[in-house]
Amino acid sequence: MVIVMAAGQSSRFGSDKRIARLGNEETLLSSTLQTIQKNFSNSRVVIKPEDNPQLLGLTPANHTVISQRSHLGLGYSISDAFRQLCSDESIHHYRAAAVWLADLPWVSEETCSVLTKMATPESIVQPLHQGNPGHPVVFGREFWHELALLENDRGASPVIKKHSNRVIHVSLNDPGVCTDVDYPDDLTKSLKNTRSTQAPHKTTTKITLKTKKDS
């Protein structure tokens, strides 16, 4: 399943980037959700208390999580989302959940497939592009309670760092995992042209075995 982080303040963008239009006239948030819905059967969209879901283009089919502490930073929004996940018995059978930033619409279908296949309850799967860490990051169910306790503005990086020996790094030929939207000019990025000039998608993995100390 996927947790879509859409409760940010868009301070660098200058306006609500979630409803900004891409070249195809779709909003940024709707484009990201379309990518997710094509590849995952269950998702939750994390929004702010003052948000109007309809104005964001969300429908009753889009399950939402209201983050009461979103103004404090990404870590608090992640925490609010995973607190709800941990208390929801209907999703306890899922082995992992991907944390996906709402401004990341260009992740490829093949990347989604690779990350899903590599996910386990005991691992954290993080994509890389040209050595740079990207998103979405897939957290095994074993880490959900720890994510529910986050209190920072840096997101889930403390959990990833603490459990570095549980992280599976997947090197992908997909610039979409590192191409988000921070400024209005970023909306004009076209990864279709980039992908058309690339070699066939190749995947390599780097796995560090867990130790008893971290079990």
Coordinates of N, CA, C and O in Angstrom, one line a residue, residues 7-190:
A7 N 0.5 17.0 2.6 CA 0.1 17.9 3.7 C 1.2 19.0 3.9 O 1.2 19.7 4.9
G8 N 2.1 19.2 2.9 CA 3.1 20.2 3.0 C 2.6 21.6 2.8 O 1.5 21.8 2.5
Q9 N 3.5 22.5 3.1 CA 3.1 24.0 3.0 C 3.4 24.6 1.7 O 3.0 25.8 1.5
S10 N 4.1 24.0 0.8 CA 4.5 24.5 -0.5 C 5.1 25.9 -0.4 O 4.9 26.8 -1.3
S11 N 5.9 26.1 0.6 CA 6.5 27.4 0.8 C 7.5 27.9 -0.3 O 7.5 29.0 -0.7
R12 N 8.3 26.9 -0.8 CA 9.2 27.3 -1.9 C 8.5 27.5 -3.2 O 8.9 28.3 -4.1
F13 N 7.4 26.8 -3.4 CA 6.6 26.9 -4.7 C 5.9 28.3 -4.8 O 5.7 28.8 -5.9
G14 N 5.4 28.8 -3.6 CA 4.8 30.1 -3.6 C 3.3 30.1 -3.7 O 2.6 31.1 -3.5
S15 N 2.7 28.9 -4.0 CA 1.3 28.7 -4.0 C 1.0 27.2 -3.7 O 2.0 26.4 -3.6
D16 N -0.2 26.8 -3.7 CA -0.5 25.4 -3.5 C -0.1 24.5 -4.7 O -0.9 24.5 -5.7
K17 N 1.0 23.9 -4.6 CA 1.5 23.2 -5.8 C 0.7 21.9 -6.1 O 0.7 21.4 -7.2
R18 N -0.1 21.4 -5.2 CA -0.9 20.2 -5.4 C -1.9 20.4 -6.5 O -2.3 19.5 -7.2
I19 N -2.4 21.7 -6.7 CA -3.4 22.0 -7.7 C -2.8 22.7 -8.9 O -3.5 23.1 -9.8
A20 N -1.4 22.8 -8.9 CA -0.8 23.4 -10.1 C -0.9 22.4 -11.3 O -0.9 21.2 -11.1
R21 N -0.9 23.0 -12.5 CA -1.2 22.2 -13.7 C 0.2 21.8 -14.3 O 1.1 22.6 -14.5
L22 N 0.2 20.5 -14.7 CA 1.3 20.1 -15.5 C 1.0 20.3 -17.0 O 0.0 20.8 -17.4
G23 N 2.0 19.9 -17.9 CA 1.8 20.1 -19.3 C 0.6 19.5 -19.9 O 0.0 19.9 -20.9
N24 N 0.1 18.4 -19.2 CA -1.1 17.6 -19.7 C -2.3 18.2 -19.1 O -3.4 17.6 -19.3
E25 N -2.2 19.3 -18.4 CA -3.4 20.0 -17.8 C -3.9 19.2 -16.5 O -4.8 19.7 -15.9
E26 N -3.3 18.1 -16.2 CA -3.7 17.5 -14.9 C -3.0 18.2 -13.8 O -1.9 18.8 -14.0
T27 N -3.6 18.2 -12.6 CA -2.9 18.8 -11.5 C -1.8 17.9 -11.0 O -1.7 16.7 -11.3
L28 N -0.9 18.5 -10.3 CA 0.3 17.7 -9.8 C -0.2 16.5 -8.9 O 0.3 15.4 -9.1
L29 N -1.1 16.8 -8.0 CA -1.5 15.7 -7.1 C -2.3 14.6 -7.9 O -2.1 13.5 -7.6
S30 N -3.2 15.0 -8.8 CA -3.9 14.0 -9.5 C -3.0 13.2 -10.4 O -3.2 12.0 -10.6
S31 N -1.9 13.8 -11.0 CA -1.0 13.0 -11.8 C -0.2 12.0 -10.9 O 0.0 10.8 -11.4
T32 N 0.1 12.4 -9.7 CA 0.8 11.5 -8.8 C -0.1 10.3 -8.4 O 0.3 9.2 -8.4
L33 N -1.4 10.7 -8.1 CA -2.3 9.6 -7.7 C -2.6 8.7 -8.9 O -2.8 7.5 -8.7
Q34 N -2.7 9.2 -10.1 CA -2.9 8.3 -11.3 C -1.8 7.3 -11.4 O -2.0 6.1 -11.7
T35 N -0.5 7.7 -11.2 CA 0.6 6.8 -11.2 C 0.5 5.7 -10.2 O 0.7 4.6 -10.4
I36 N 0.1 6.2 -9.0 CA 0.0 5.2 -7.8 C -1.2 4.2 -8.1 O -1.0 3.0 -7.9
Q37 N -2.3 4.7 -8.5 CA -3.5 3.9 -8.7 C -3.3 2.9 -9.8 O -4.0 1.8 -9.8
K38 N -2.5 3.1 -10.7 CA -2.2 2.2 -11.8 C -1.4 1.0 -11.3 O -1.4 -0.1 -11.9
N39 N -0.7 1.2 -10.2 CA 0.2 0.1 -9.7 C 0.0 -0.4 -8.3 O 0.6 -1.4 -7.9
F40 N -0.9 0.2 -7.6 CA -1.1 -0.2 -6.2 C -2.7 -0.2 -5.9 O -3.4 0.6 -6.4
S41 N -3.1 -1.2 -5.1 CA -4.5 -1.3 -4.9 C -5.0 -0.5 -3.7 O -6.3 -0.4 -3.6
N42 N -4.2 0.0 -2.9 CA -4.6 0.7 -1.7 C -3.7 1.8 -1.4 O -2.5 1.7 -1.5
S43 N -4.3 3.0 -1.1 CA -3.5 4.2 -0.8 C -4.2 5.0 0.2 O -5.5 5.0 0.3
R44 N -3.5 5.9 0.9 CA -4.0 6.9 1.8 C -3.4 8.2 1.5 O -2.1 8.3 1.3
V45 N -4.2 9.3 1.4 CA -3.6 10.6 1.0 C -3.6 11.4 2.3 O -4.7 11.7 2.9
V46 N -2.5 11.9 2.7 CA -2.3 12.7 4.0 C -2.5 14.2 3.6 O -1.8 14.7 2.8
I47 N -3.5 14.8 4.2 CA -3.8 16.2 4.0 C -3.8 17.0 5.3 O -3.8 16.4 6.4
K48 N -4.0 18.3 5.1 CA -4.0 19.2 6.3 C -5.5 19.4 6.8 O -6.4 19.2 6.0
P49 N -5.7 19.8 8.0 CA -7.0 19.9 8.6 C -7.9 20.9 7.8 O -9.1 20.8 7.7
E50 N -7.2 22.0 7.3 CA -8.0 23.0 6.6 C -8.2 22.7 5.1 O -8.9 23.5 4.4
D51 N -7.7 21.6 4.6 CA -7.9 21.3 3.2 C -9.3 20.9 2.9 O -10.0 20.2 3.7
N52 N -9.7 21.2 1.7 CA -11.0 20.8 1.1 C -10.7 19.7 0.1 O -10.1 20.0 -1.0
P53 N -11.0 18.4 0.4 CA -10.6 17.4 -0.5 C -11.1 17.6 -1.9 O -10.5 17.2 -2.9
Q54 N -12.3 18.1 -2.1 CA -12.9 18.3 -3.4 C -12.1 19.3 -4.2 O -11.9 19.1 -5.4
L55 N -11.6 20.4 -3.6 CA -10.8 21.4 -4.3 C -9.5 20.8 -4.7 O -8.9 21.3 -5.6
L56 N -9.0 19.7 -4.0 CA -7.8 19.1 -4.4 C -8.0 18.0 -5.4 O -7.0 17.4 -5.9
G57 N -9.3 17.8 -5.8 CA -9.6 16.8 -6.8 C -9.7 15.4 -6.3 O -9.7 14.5 -7.0
L58 N -9.8 15.3 -5.0 CA -10.0 14.0 -4.3 C -11.5 13.6 -4.3 O -12.4 14.5 -4.2
T59 N -11.7 12.4 -4.5 CA -13.1 11.8 -4.5 C -13.3 10.9 -3.2 O -12.3 10.6 -2.6
P60 N -14.5 10.5 -3.0 CA -14.7 9.6 -1.8 C -13.9 8.3 -1.9 O -13.6 7.6 -0.9
A61 N -13.5 7.9 -3.2 CA -12.7 6.7 -3.3 C -11.2 6.9 -2.9 O -10.5 6.0 -2.6
N62 N -10.8 8.2 -2.7 CA -9.5 8.5 -2.2 C -9.5 8.6 -0.7 O -10.1 9.5 -0.1
H63 N -9.0 7.6 0.0 CA -9.0 7.6 1.4 C -8.0 8.6 1.9 O -6.9 8.6 1.5
T64 N -8.5 9.4 2.9 CA -7.6 10.5 3.4 C -7.3 10.3 4.8 O -8.0 9.7 5.6
V65 N -6.1 10.9 5.2 CA -5.7 10.9 6.6 C -5.5 12.4 6.9 O -4.7 13.1 6.2
I66 N -6.1 12.9 7.9 CA -6.0 14.3 8.3 C -4.8 14.4 9.3 O -4.9 13.8 10.4
S67 N -3.8 15.1 9.0 CA -2.6 15.3 9.9 C -2.8 16.6 10.7 O -2.7 17.7 10.1
Q68 N -3.1 16.4 11.9 CA -3.4 17.6 12.8 C -2.1 18.3 13.1 O -2.1 19.5 13.5
R69 N -0.9 17.7 12.8 CA 0.4 18.3 13.2 C 1.2 18.6 11.9 O 2.4 18.7 12.0
S70 N 0.6 18.6 10.8 CA 1.3 18.8 9.5 C 2.1 20.1 9.5 O 3.1 20.2 8.8
H71 N 1.6 21.1 10.2 CA 2.3 22.4 10.2 C 3.7 22.3 10.9 O 4.5 23.2 10.7
L72 N 3.9 21.3 11.6 CA 5.2 21.1 12.3 C 6.3 20.5 11.5 O 7.4 20.5 11.8
G73 N 5.9 19.9 10.3 CA 6.9 19.3 9.5 C 6.5 17.9 9.0 O 5.6 17.2 9.5
L74 N 7.3 17.4 8.0 CA 7.0 16.1 7.3 C 7.0 14.9 8.3 O 6.1 14.0 8.2
G75 N 7.9 14.9 9.3 CA 8.0 13.8 10.2 C 6.7 13.7 11.0 O 6.2 12.5 11.2
Y76 N 6.1 14.8 11.4 CA 4.8 14.7 12.1 C 3.7 14.2 11.2 O 2.8 13.4 11.7
S77 N 3.7 14.6 10.0 CA 2.6 14.1 9.0 C 2.8 12.6 8.8 O 1.8 11.8 8.8
I78 N 4.0 12.1 8.7 CA 4.3 10.7 8.6 C 3.8 10.0 9.8 O 3.2 8.9 9.8
S79 N 4.1 10.5 11.0 CA 3.7 10.0 12.2 C 2.2 9.8 12.3 O 1.6 8.8 12.7
D80 N 1.5 10.9 12.0 CA 0.0 10.8 12.0 C -0.6 9.8 11.1 O -1.5 9.1 11.5
A81 N 0.1 9.6 10.0 CA -0.4 8.6 9.0 C -0.2 7.2 9.5 O -1.1 6.3 9.5
F82 N 1.0 6.9 10.1 CA 1.3 5.6 10.5 C 0.6 5.3 11.9 O 0.3 4.1 12.2
R83 N 0.2 6.3 12.6 CA -0.6 6.0 13.8 C -1.9 5.4 13.4 O -2.5 4.5 14.0
Q84 N -2.5 6.0 12.3 CA -3.8 5.5 11.8 C -3.6 4.1 11.2 O -4.4 3.2 11.5
L85 N -2.5 3.9 10.5 CA -2.3 2.6 9.9 C -2.2 1.5 11.0 O -2.7 0.4 10.9
C86 N -1.4 1.8 12.1 CA -1.2 0.8 13.1 C -2.5 0.5 13.9 O -2.6 -0.6 14.5
S87 N -3.5 1.4 13.8 CA -4.7 1.1 14.5 C -5.8 0.5 13.6 O -6.9 0.3 14.1
D88 N -5.5 0.4 12.3 CA -6.5 -0.1 11.4 C -6.3 -1.5 11.1 O -5.4 -1.9 10.4
E89 N -7.1 -2.4 11.7 CA -7.0 -3.8 11.6 C -7.2 -4.3 10.1 O -6.7 -5.4 9.8
S90 N -7.9 -3.5 9.3 CA -8.2 -4.0 8.0 C -6.9 -4.0 7.1 O -7.0 -4.6 6.0
I91 N -5.8 -3.4 7.5 CA -4.6 -3.4 6.6 C -3.5 -4.1 7.3 O -2.3 -4.0 6.8
H92 N -3.7 -4.8 8.4 CA -2.6 -5.4 9.1 C -2.0 -6.6 8.2 O -0.9 -7.1 8.6
H93 N -2.7 -7.0 7.2 CA -2.1 -8.1 6.4 C -1.1 -7.6 5.3 O -0.4 -8.4 4.7
Y94 N -1.0 -6.2 5.2 CA 0.0 -5.7 4.3 C 1.4 -5.9 4.9 O 1.6 -5.6 6.0
R95 N 2.3 -6.3 4.0 CA 3.7 -6.5 4.5 C 4.5 -5.2 4.6 O 5.5 -5.2 5.2
A96 N 4.1 -4.2 3.8 CA 4.9 -3.0 3.7 C 4.0 -1.8 3.3 O 2.9 -2.0 2.7
A97 N 4.5 -0.6 3.5 CA 3.8 0.6 3.0 C 4.8 1.6 2.4 O 5.9 1.8 3.0
A98 N 4.6 2.1 1.2 CA 5.5 3.0 0.6 C 5.1 4.5 1.0 O 3.9 4.8 0.9
V99 N 6.1 5.2 1.4 CA 5.9 6.7 1.6 C 6.2 7.4 0.4 O 7.4 7.4 -0.1
W100 N 5.2 8.0 -0.2 CA 5.3 8.6 -1.6 C 5.0 10.1 -1.5 O 3.9 10.5 -1.0
L101 N 5.9 10.9 -1.9 CA 5.7 12.4 -1.9 C 4.7 12.8 -3.0 O 4.8 12.3 -4.1
A102 N 3.8 13.7 -2.6 CA 2.7 14.1 -3.6 C 3.2 14.8 -4.8 O 2.5 14.8 -5.8
D103 N 4.4 15.3 -4.7 CA 5.0 16.1 -5.8 C 6.0 15.2 -6.6 O 6.9 15.7 -7.2
L104 N 5.7 13.9 -6.7 CA 6.6 13.0 -7.4 C 5.8 12.2 -8.4 O 5.5 11.0 -8.2
P105 N 5.4 12.8 -9.5 CA 4.4 12.1 -10.4 C 5.1 11.3 -11.5 O 4.3 10.6 -12.3
W106 N 6.4 11.3 -11.6 CA 7.0 10.7 -12.8 C 7.7 9.4 -12.6 O 8.6 8.9 -13.4
V107 N 7.4 8.7 -11.5 CA 8.0 7.4 -11.2 C 7.4 6.4 -12.2 O 6.2 6.4 -12.5
S108 N 8.3 5.5 -12.7 CA 7.9 4.6 -13.8 C 7.1 3.4 -13.2 O 7.2 3.1 -12.1
E109 N 6.3 2.8 -14.1 CA 5.6 1.6 -13.7 C 6.5 0.5 -13.3 O 6.3 -0.3 -12.4
E110 N 7.7 0.4 -14.1 CA 8.6 -0.7 -13.8 C 9.2 -0.5 -12.4 O 9.4 -1.5 -11.7
T111 N 9.5 0.7 -12.0 CA 10.0 1.0 -10.7 C 9.0 0.5 -9.6 O 9.4 -0.1 -8.6
C112 N 7.8 0.8 -9.8 CA 6.7 0.4 -8.8 C 6.8 -1.1 -8.7 O 6.7 -1.6 -7.6
S113 N 6.9 -1.8 -9.8 CA 6.9 -3.3 -9.8 C 8.1 -3.8 -9.0 O 8.0 -4.7 -8.2
V114 N 9.3 -3.2 -9.3 CA 10.5 -3.7 -8.7 C 10.5 -3.4 -7.2 O 10.8 -4.3 -6.4
L115 N 10.1 -2.3 -6.7 CA 10.0 -2.0 -5.3 C 9.0 -2.8 -4.6 O 9.3 -3.3 -3.5
T116 N 7.9 -3.1 -5.2 CA 6.9 -4.0 -4.6 C 7.4 -5.4 -4.4 O 7.2 -6.0 -3.4
K117 N 8.1 -5.9 -5.4 CA 8.6 -7.3 -5.3 C 9.7 -7.4 -4.3 O 9.8 -8.5 -3.7
M118 N 10.4 -6.3 -4.0 CA 11.5 -6.4 -3.0 C 11.1 -6.2 -1.6 O 11.8 -6.4 -0.7
A119 N 9.9 -5.7 -1.4 CA 9.4 -5.3 -0.1 C 9.2 -6.5 0.8 O 8.6 -7.5 0.3
T120 N 9.6 -6.4 2.0 CA 9.4 -7.5 3.1 C 9.0 -6.8 4.4 O 9.3 -5.6 4.5
P121 N 8.4 -7.5 5.3 CA 8.0 -6.8 6.6 C 9.2 -6.4 7.4 O 9.1 -5.5 8.2
E122 N 10.4 -7.0 7.1 CA 11.6 -6.7 7.9 C 12.6 -5.7 7.2 O 13.7 -5.5 7.7
S123 N 12.2 -5.2 6.1 CA 13.2 -4.4 5.3 C 12.7 -3.0 5.0 O 11.4 -2.7 5.1
I124 N 13.6 -2.1 4.6 CA 13.3 -0.8 4.1 C 13.9 -0.8 2.7 O 15.1 -1.0 2.5
V125 N 13.1 -0.5 1.7 CA 13.5 -0.5 0.3 C 13.6 0.9 -0.2 O 12.5 1.6 -0.2
Q126 N 14.8 1.4 -0.6 CA 14.9 2.8 -1.1 C 15.5 2.8 -2.5 O 16.6 2.2 -2.7
P127 N 14.9 3.5 -3.5 CA 15.4 3.5 -4.8 C 16.5 4.6 -4.9 O 16.6 5.6 -4.2
L128 N 17.5 4.3 -5.8 CA 18.6 5.2 -6.1 C 18.5 5.5 -7.6 O 18.2 4.7 -8.4
H129 N 19.0 6.7 -7.9 CA 19.2 7.1 -9.4 C 20.5 7.8 -9.4 O 20.7 8.8 -8.8
Q130 N 21.4 7.2 -10.2 CA 22.8 7.7 -10.3 C 23.4 7.9 -8.9 O 24.1 8.9 -8.7
G131 N 23.1 7.0 -8.0 CA 23.7 7.1 -6.6 C 23.0 8.0 -5.7 O 23.3 8.0 -4.5
N132 N 22.0 8.7 -6.2 CA 21.2 9.6 -5.3 C 20.0 8.9 -4.7 O 19.2 8.3 -5.5
P133 N 19.7 9.0 -3.4 CA 18.5 8.4 -2.8 C 17.2 9.1 -3.3 O 17.2 10.3 -3.5
G134 N 16.2 8.3 -3.6 CA 15.0 8.8 -4.0 C 13.8 8.3 -3.3 O 13.9 7.8 -2.2
H135 N 12.6 8.5 -3.9 CA 11.3 8.0 -3.4 C 10.5 7.3 -4.5 O 10.8 7.5 -5.6
P136 N 9.5 6.6 -4.1 CA 9.1 6.3 -2.7 C 10.0 5.3 -2.0 O 10.7 4.5 -2.6
V137 N 9.9 5.4 -0.6 CA 10.7 4.5 0.2 C 9.6 3.6 0.8 O 8.6 4.0 1.4
V138 N 9.9 2.3 0.7 CA 9.0 1.3 1.2 C 9.4 0.7 2.5 O 10.5 0.2 2.7
F139 N 8.6 0.9 3.5 CA 8.9 0.5 4.9 C 8.1 -0.8 5.3 O 6.9 -0.8 5.2
G140 N 8.8 -1.8 5.6 CA 8.2 -3.0 6.1 C 7.4 -2.8 7.4 O 7.6 -1.8 8.1
R141 N 6.4 -3.6 7.5 CA 5.4 -3.5 8.7 C 6.2 -3.4 10.0 O 5.7 -2.8 11.0
E142 N 7.3 -4.0 10.1 CA 8.1 -4.0 11.4 C 8.5 -2.6 11.8 O 8.7 -2.4 13.0
F143 N 8.5 -1.6 10.9 CA 8.9 -0.3 11.2 C 7.7 0.7 11.4 O 8.0 1.9 11.7
W144 N 6.5 0.2 11.2 CA 5.4 1.1 11.3 C 5.2 1.8 12.6 O 4.9 3.0 12.7
H145 N 5.4 1.0 13.7 CA 5.2 1.7 15.0 C 6.3 2.7 15.3 O 6.0 3.7 16.0
E146 N 7.5 2.5 14.8 CA 8.5 3.5 15.0 C 8.2 4.8 14.2 O 8.5 5.9 14.6
L147 N 7.7 4.6 13.0 CA 7.3 5.7 12.1 C 6.2 6.5 12.8 O 6.1 7.7 12.7
A148 N 5.4 5.8 13.5 CA 4.2 6.5 14.2 C 4.7 7.4 15.4 O 3.9 8.2 15.9
L149 N 6.0 7.2 15.8 CA 6.5 8.0 16.9 C 7.4 9.2 16.4 O 8.0 9.9 17.2
L150 N 7.5 9.4 15.1 CA 8.4 10.5 14.6 C 7.9 11.8 15.0 O 6.7 12.1 15.1
E151 N 8.9 12.7 15.4 CA 8.6 14.1 15.7 C 9.7 14.9 15.2 O 10.7 15.3 16.0
N152 N 9.7 15.3 13.9 CA 10.8 16.1 13.3 C 10.2 16.7 12.0 O 9.1 16.4 11.6
D153 N 11.1 17.5 11.4 CA 10.7 18.1 10.2 C 11.5 17.6 9.0 O 11.5 18.1 7.9
R154 N 12.1 16.4 9.2 CA 13.0 15.8 8.2 C 12.4 14.6 7.6 O 13.1 13.9 6.8
G155 N 11.3 14.2 8.0 CA 10.7 13.0 7.4 C 11.1 11.7 8.1 O 11.4 11.7 9.3
A156 N 11.3 10.7 7.4 CA 11.6 9.4 7.9 C 13.1 9.0 7.9 O 13.5 7.9 8.2
S157 N 13.9 10.0 7.6 CA 15.3 9.8 7.5 C 16.0 9.2 8.8 O 16.9 8.4 8.7
P158 N 15.5 9.6 10.0 CA 16.1 9.0 11.2 C 15.8 7.5 11.3 O 16.7 6.8 11.8
V159 N 14.7 7.1 10.9 CA 14.4 5.6 10.9 C 15.3 4.9 9.9 O 15.8 3.8 10.2
I160 N 15.5 5.5 8.7 CA 16.3 4.9 7.7 C 17.8 4.8 8.2 O 18.4 3.8 8.1
K161 N 18.2 5.9 8.8 CA 19.6 5.9 9.3 C 19.8 4.9 10.5 O 20.8 4.2 10.5
K162 N 18.9 4.9 11.4 CA 19.0 4.0 12.5 C 19.0 2.5 12.1 O 19.7 1.7 12.7
H163 N 18.3 2.2 11.1 CA 18.2 0.8 10.6 C 18.9 0.6 9.2 O 18.4 -0.1 8.4
S164 N 20.0 1.2 9.1 CA 20.8 1.2 7.8 C 21.1 -0.2 7.4 O 21.2 -0.5 6.2
N165 N 21.2 -1.1 8.3 CA 21.5 -2.5 8.0 C 20.3 -3.3 7.5 O 20.4 -4.5 7.2
R166 N 19.2 -2.6 7.5 CA 17.9 -3.3 7.0 C 17.5 -2.6 5.7 O 16.5 -3.0 5.1
V167 N 18.3 -1.7 5.2 CA 17.9 -1.0 4.0 C 18.4 -1.7 2.7 O 19.6 -2.1 2.6
I168 N 17.5 -1.9 1.8 CA 17.8 -2.5 0.5 C 17.9 -1.3 -0.5 O 16.8 -0.7 -0.8
H169 N 19.0 -1.0 -1.0 CA 19.2 0.1 -2.0 C 19.0 -0.5 -3.4 O 19.7 -1.5 -3.7
V170 N 18.1 0.0 -4.1 CA 17.8 -0.5 -5.5 C 18.2 0.6 -6.5 O 17.6 1.7 -6.6
S171 N 19.3 0.4 -7.3 CA 19.7 1.3 -8.3 C 18.9 1.2 -9.5 O 18.8 0.1 -10.1
L172 N 18.2 2.3 -9.9 CA 17.3 2.2 -11.1 C 17.6 3.2 -12.1 O 18.1 4.3 -11.8
N173 N 17.3 2.9 -13.3 CA 17.5 3.8 -14.5 C 16.2 4.6 -14.6 O 15.5 4.6 -15.7
D174 N 15.8 5.2 -13.5 CA 14.5 6.0 -13.5 C 14.7 7.3 -12.8 O 14.7 7.4 -11.6
P175 N 14.9 8.4 -13.6 CA 15.1 9.7 -13.0 C 13.9 10.2 -12.2 O 13.9 11.1 -11.4
G176 N 12.7 9.5 -12.4 CA 11.5 9.9 -11.7 C 11.5 9.8 -10.3 O 10.8 10.5 -9.5
V177 N 12.4 8.9 -9.7 CA 12.5 8.7 -8.3 C 13.1 9.9 -7.6 O 13.0 10.0 -6.4
C178 N 13.8 10.7 -8.4 CA 14.5 11.9 -7.8 C 14.0 13.2 -8.3 O 14.6 14.3 -8.1
T179 N 12.9 13.2 -9.1 CA 12.4 14.4 -9.8 C 11.1 14.8 -9.2 O 10.0 14.4 -9.5
D180 N 11.2 15.7 -8.2 CA 10.0 16.3 -7.5 C 9.8 17.7 -8.0 O 10.5 18.2 -8.8
V181 N 8.8 18.3 -7.4 CA 8.5 19.7 -7.8 C 8.6 20.6 -6.6 O 7.8 20.5 -5.7
D182 N 9.6 21.5 -6.6 CA 9.8 22.4 -5.5 C 9.4 23.8 -6.0 O 9.0 24.7 -5.2
Y183 N 9.7 24.1 -7.3 CA 9.5 25.5 -7.8 C 8.6 25.4 -9.1 O 8.5 24.3 -9.7
P184 N 7.9 26.5 -9.4 CA 7.0 26.4 -10.6 C 7.7 25.9 -11.9 O 7.1 25.2 -12.7
D185 N 9.0 26.3 -12.1 CA 9.7 25.9 -13.3 C 9.8 24.3 -13.4 O 10.0 23.8 -14.5
D186 N 9.8 23.7 -12.2 CA 9.9 22.2 -12.2 C 8.7 21.5 -12.9 O 8.8 20.4 -13.3
L187 N 7.6 22.3 -13.0 CA 6.4 21.7 -13.7 C 6.6 21.4 -15.2 O 5.9 20.6 -15.7
T188 N 7.6 22.0 -15.8 CA 7.8 21.9 -17.2 C 8.8 20.7 -17.5 O 9.1 20.4 -18.7
K189 N 9.2 20.0 -16.5 CA 10.1 18.9 -16.7 C 9.4 17.8 -17.5 O 8.3 17.4 -17.2
S190 N 10.1 17.3 -18.5 CA 9.5 16.2 -19.3 C 10.4 15.0 -19.2 O 11.4 14.9 -19.9

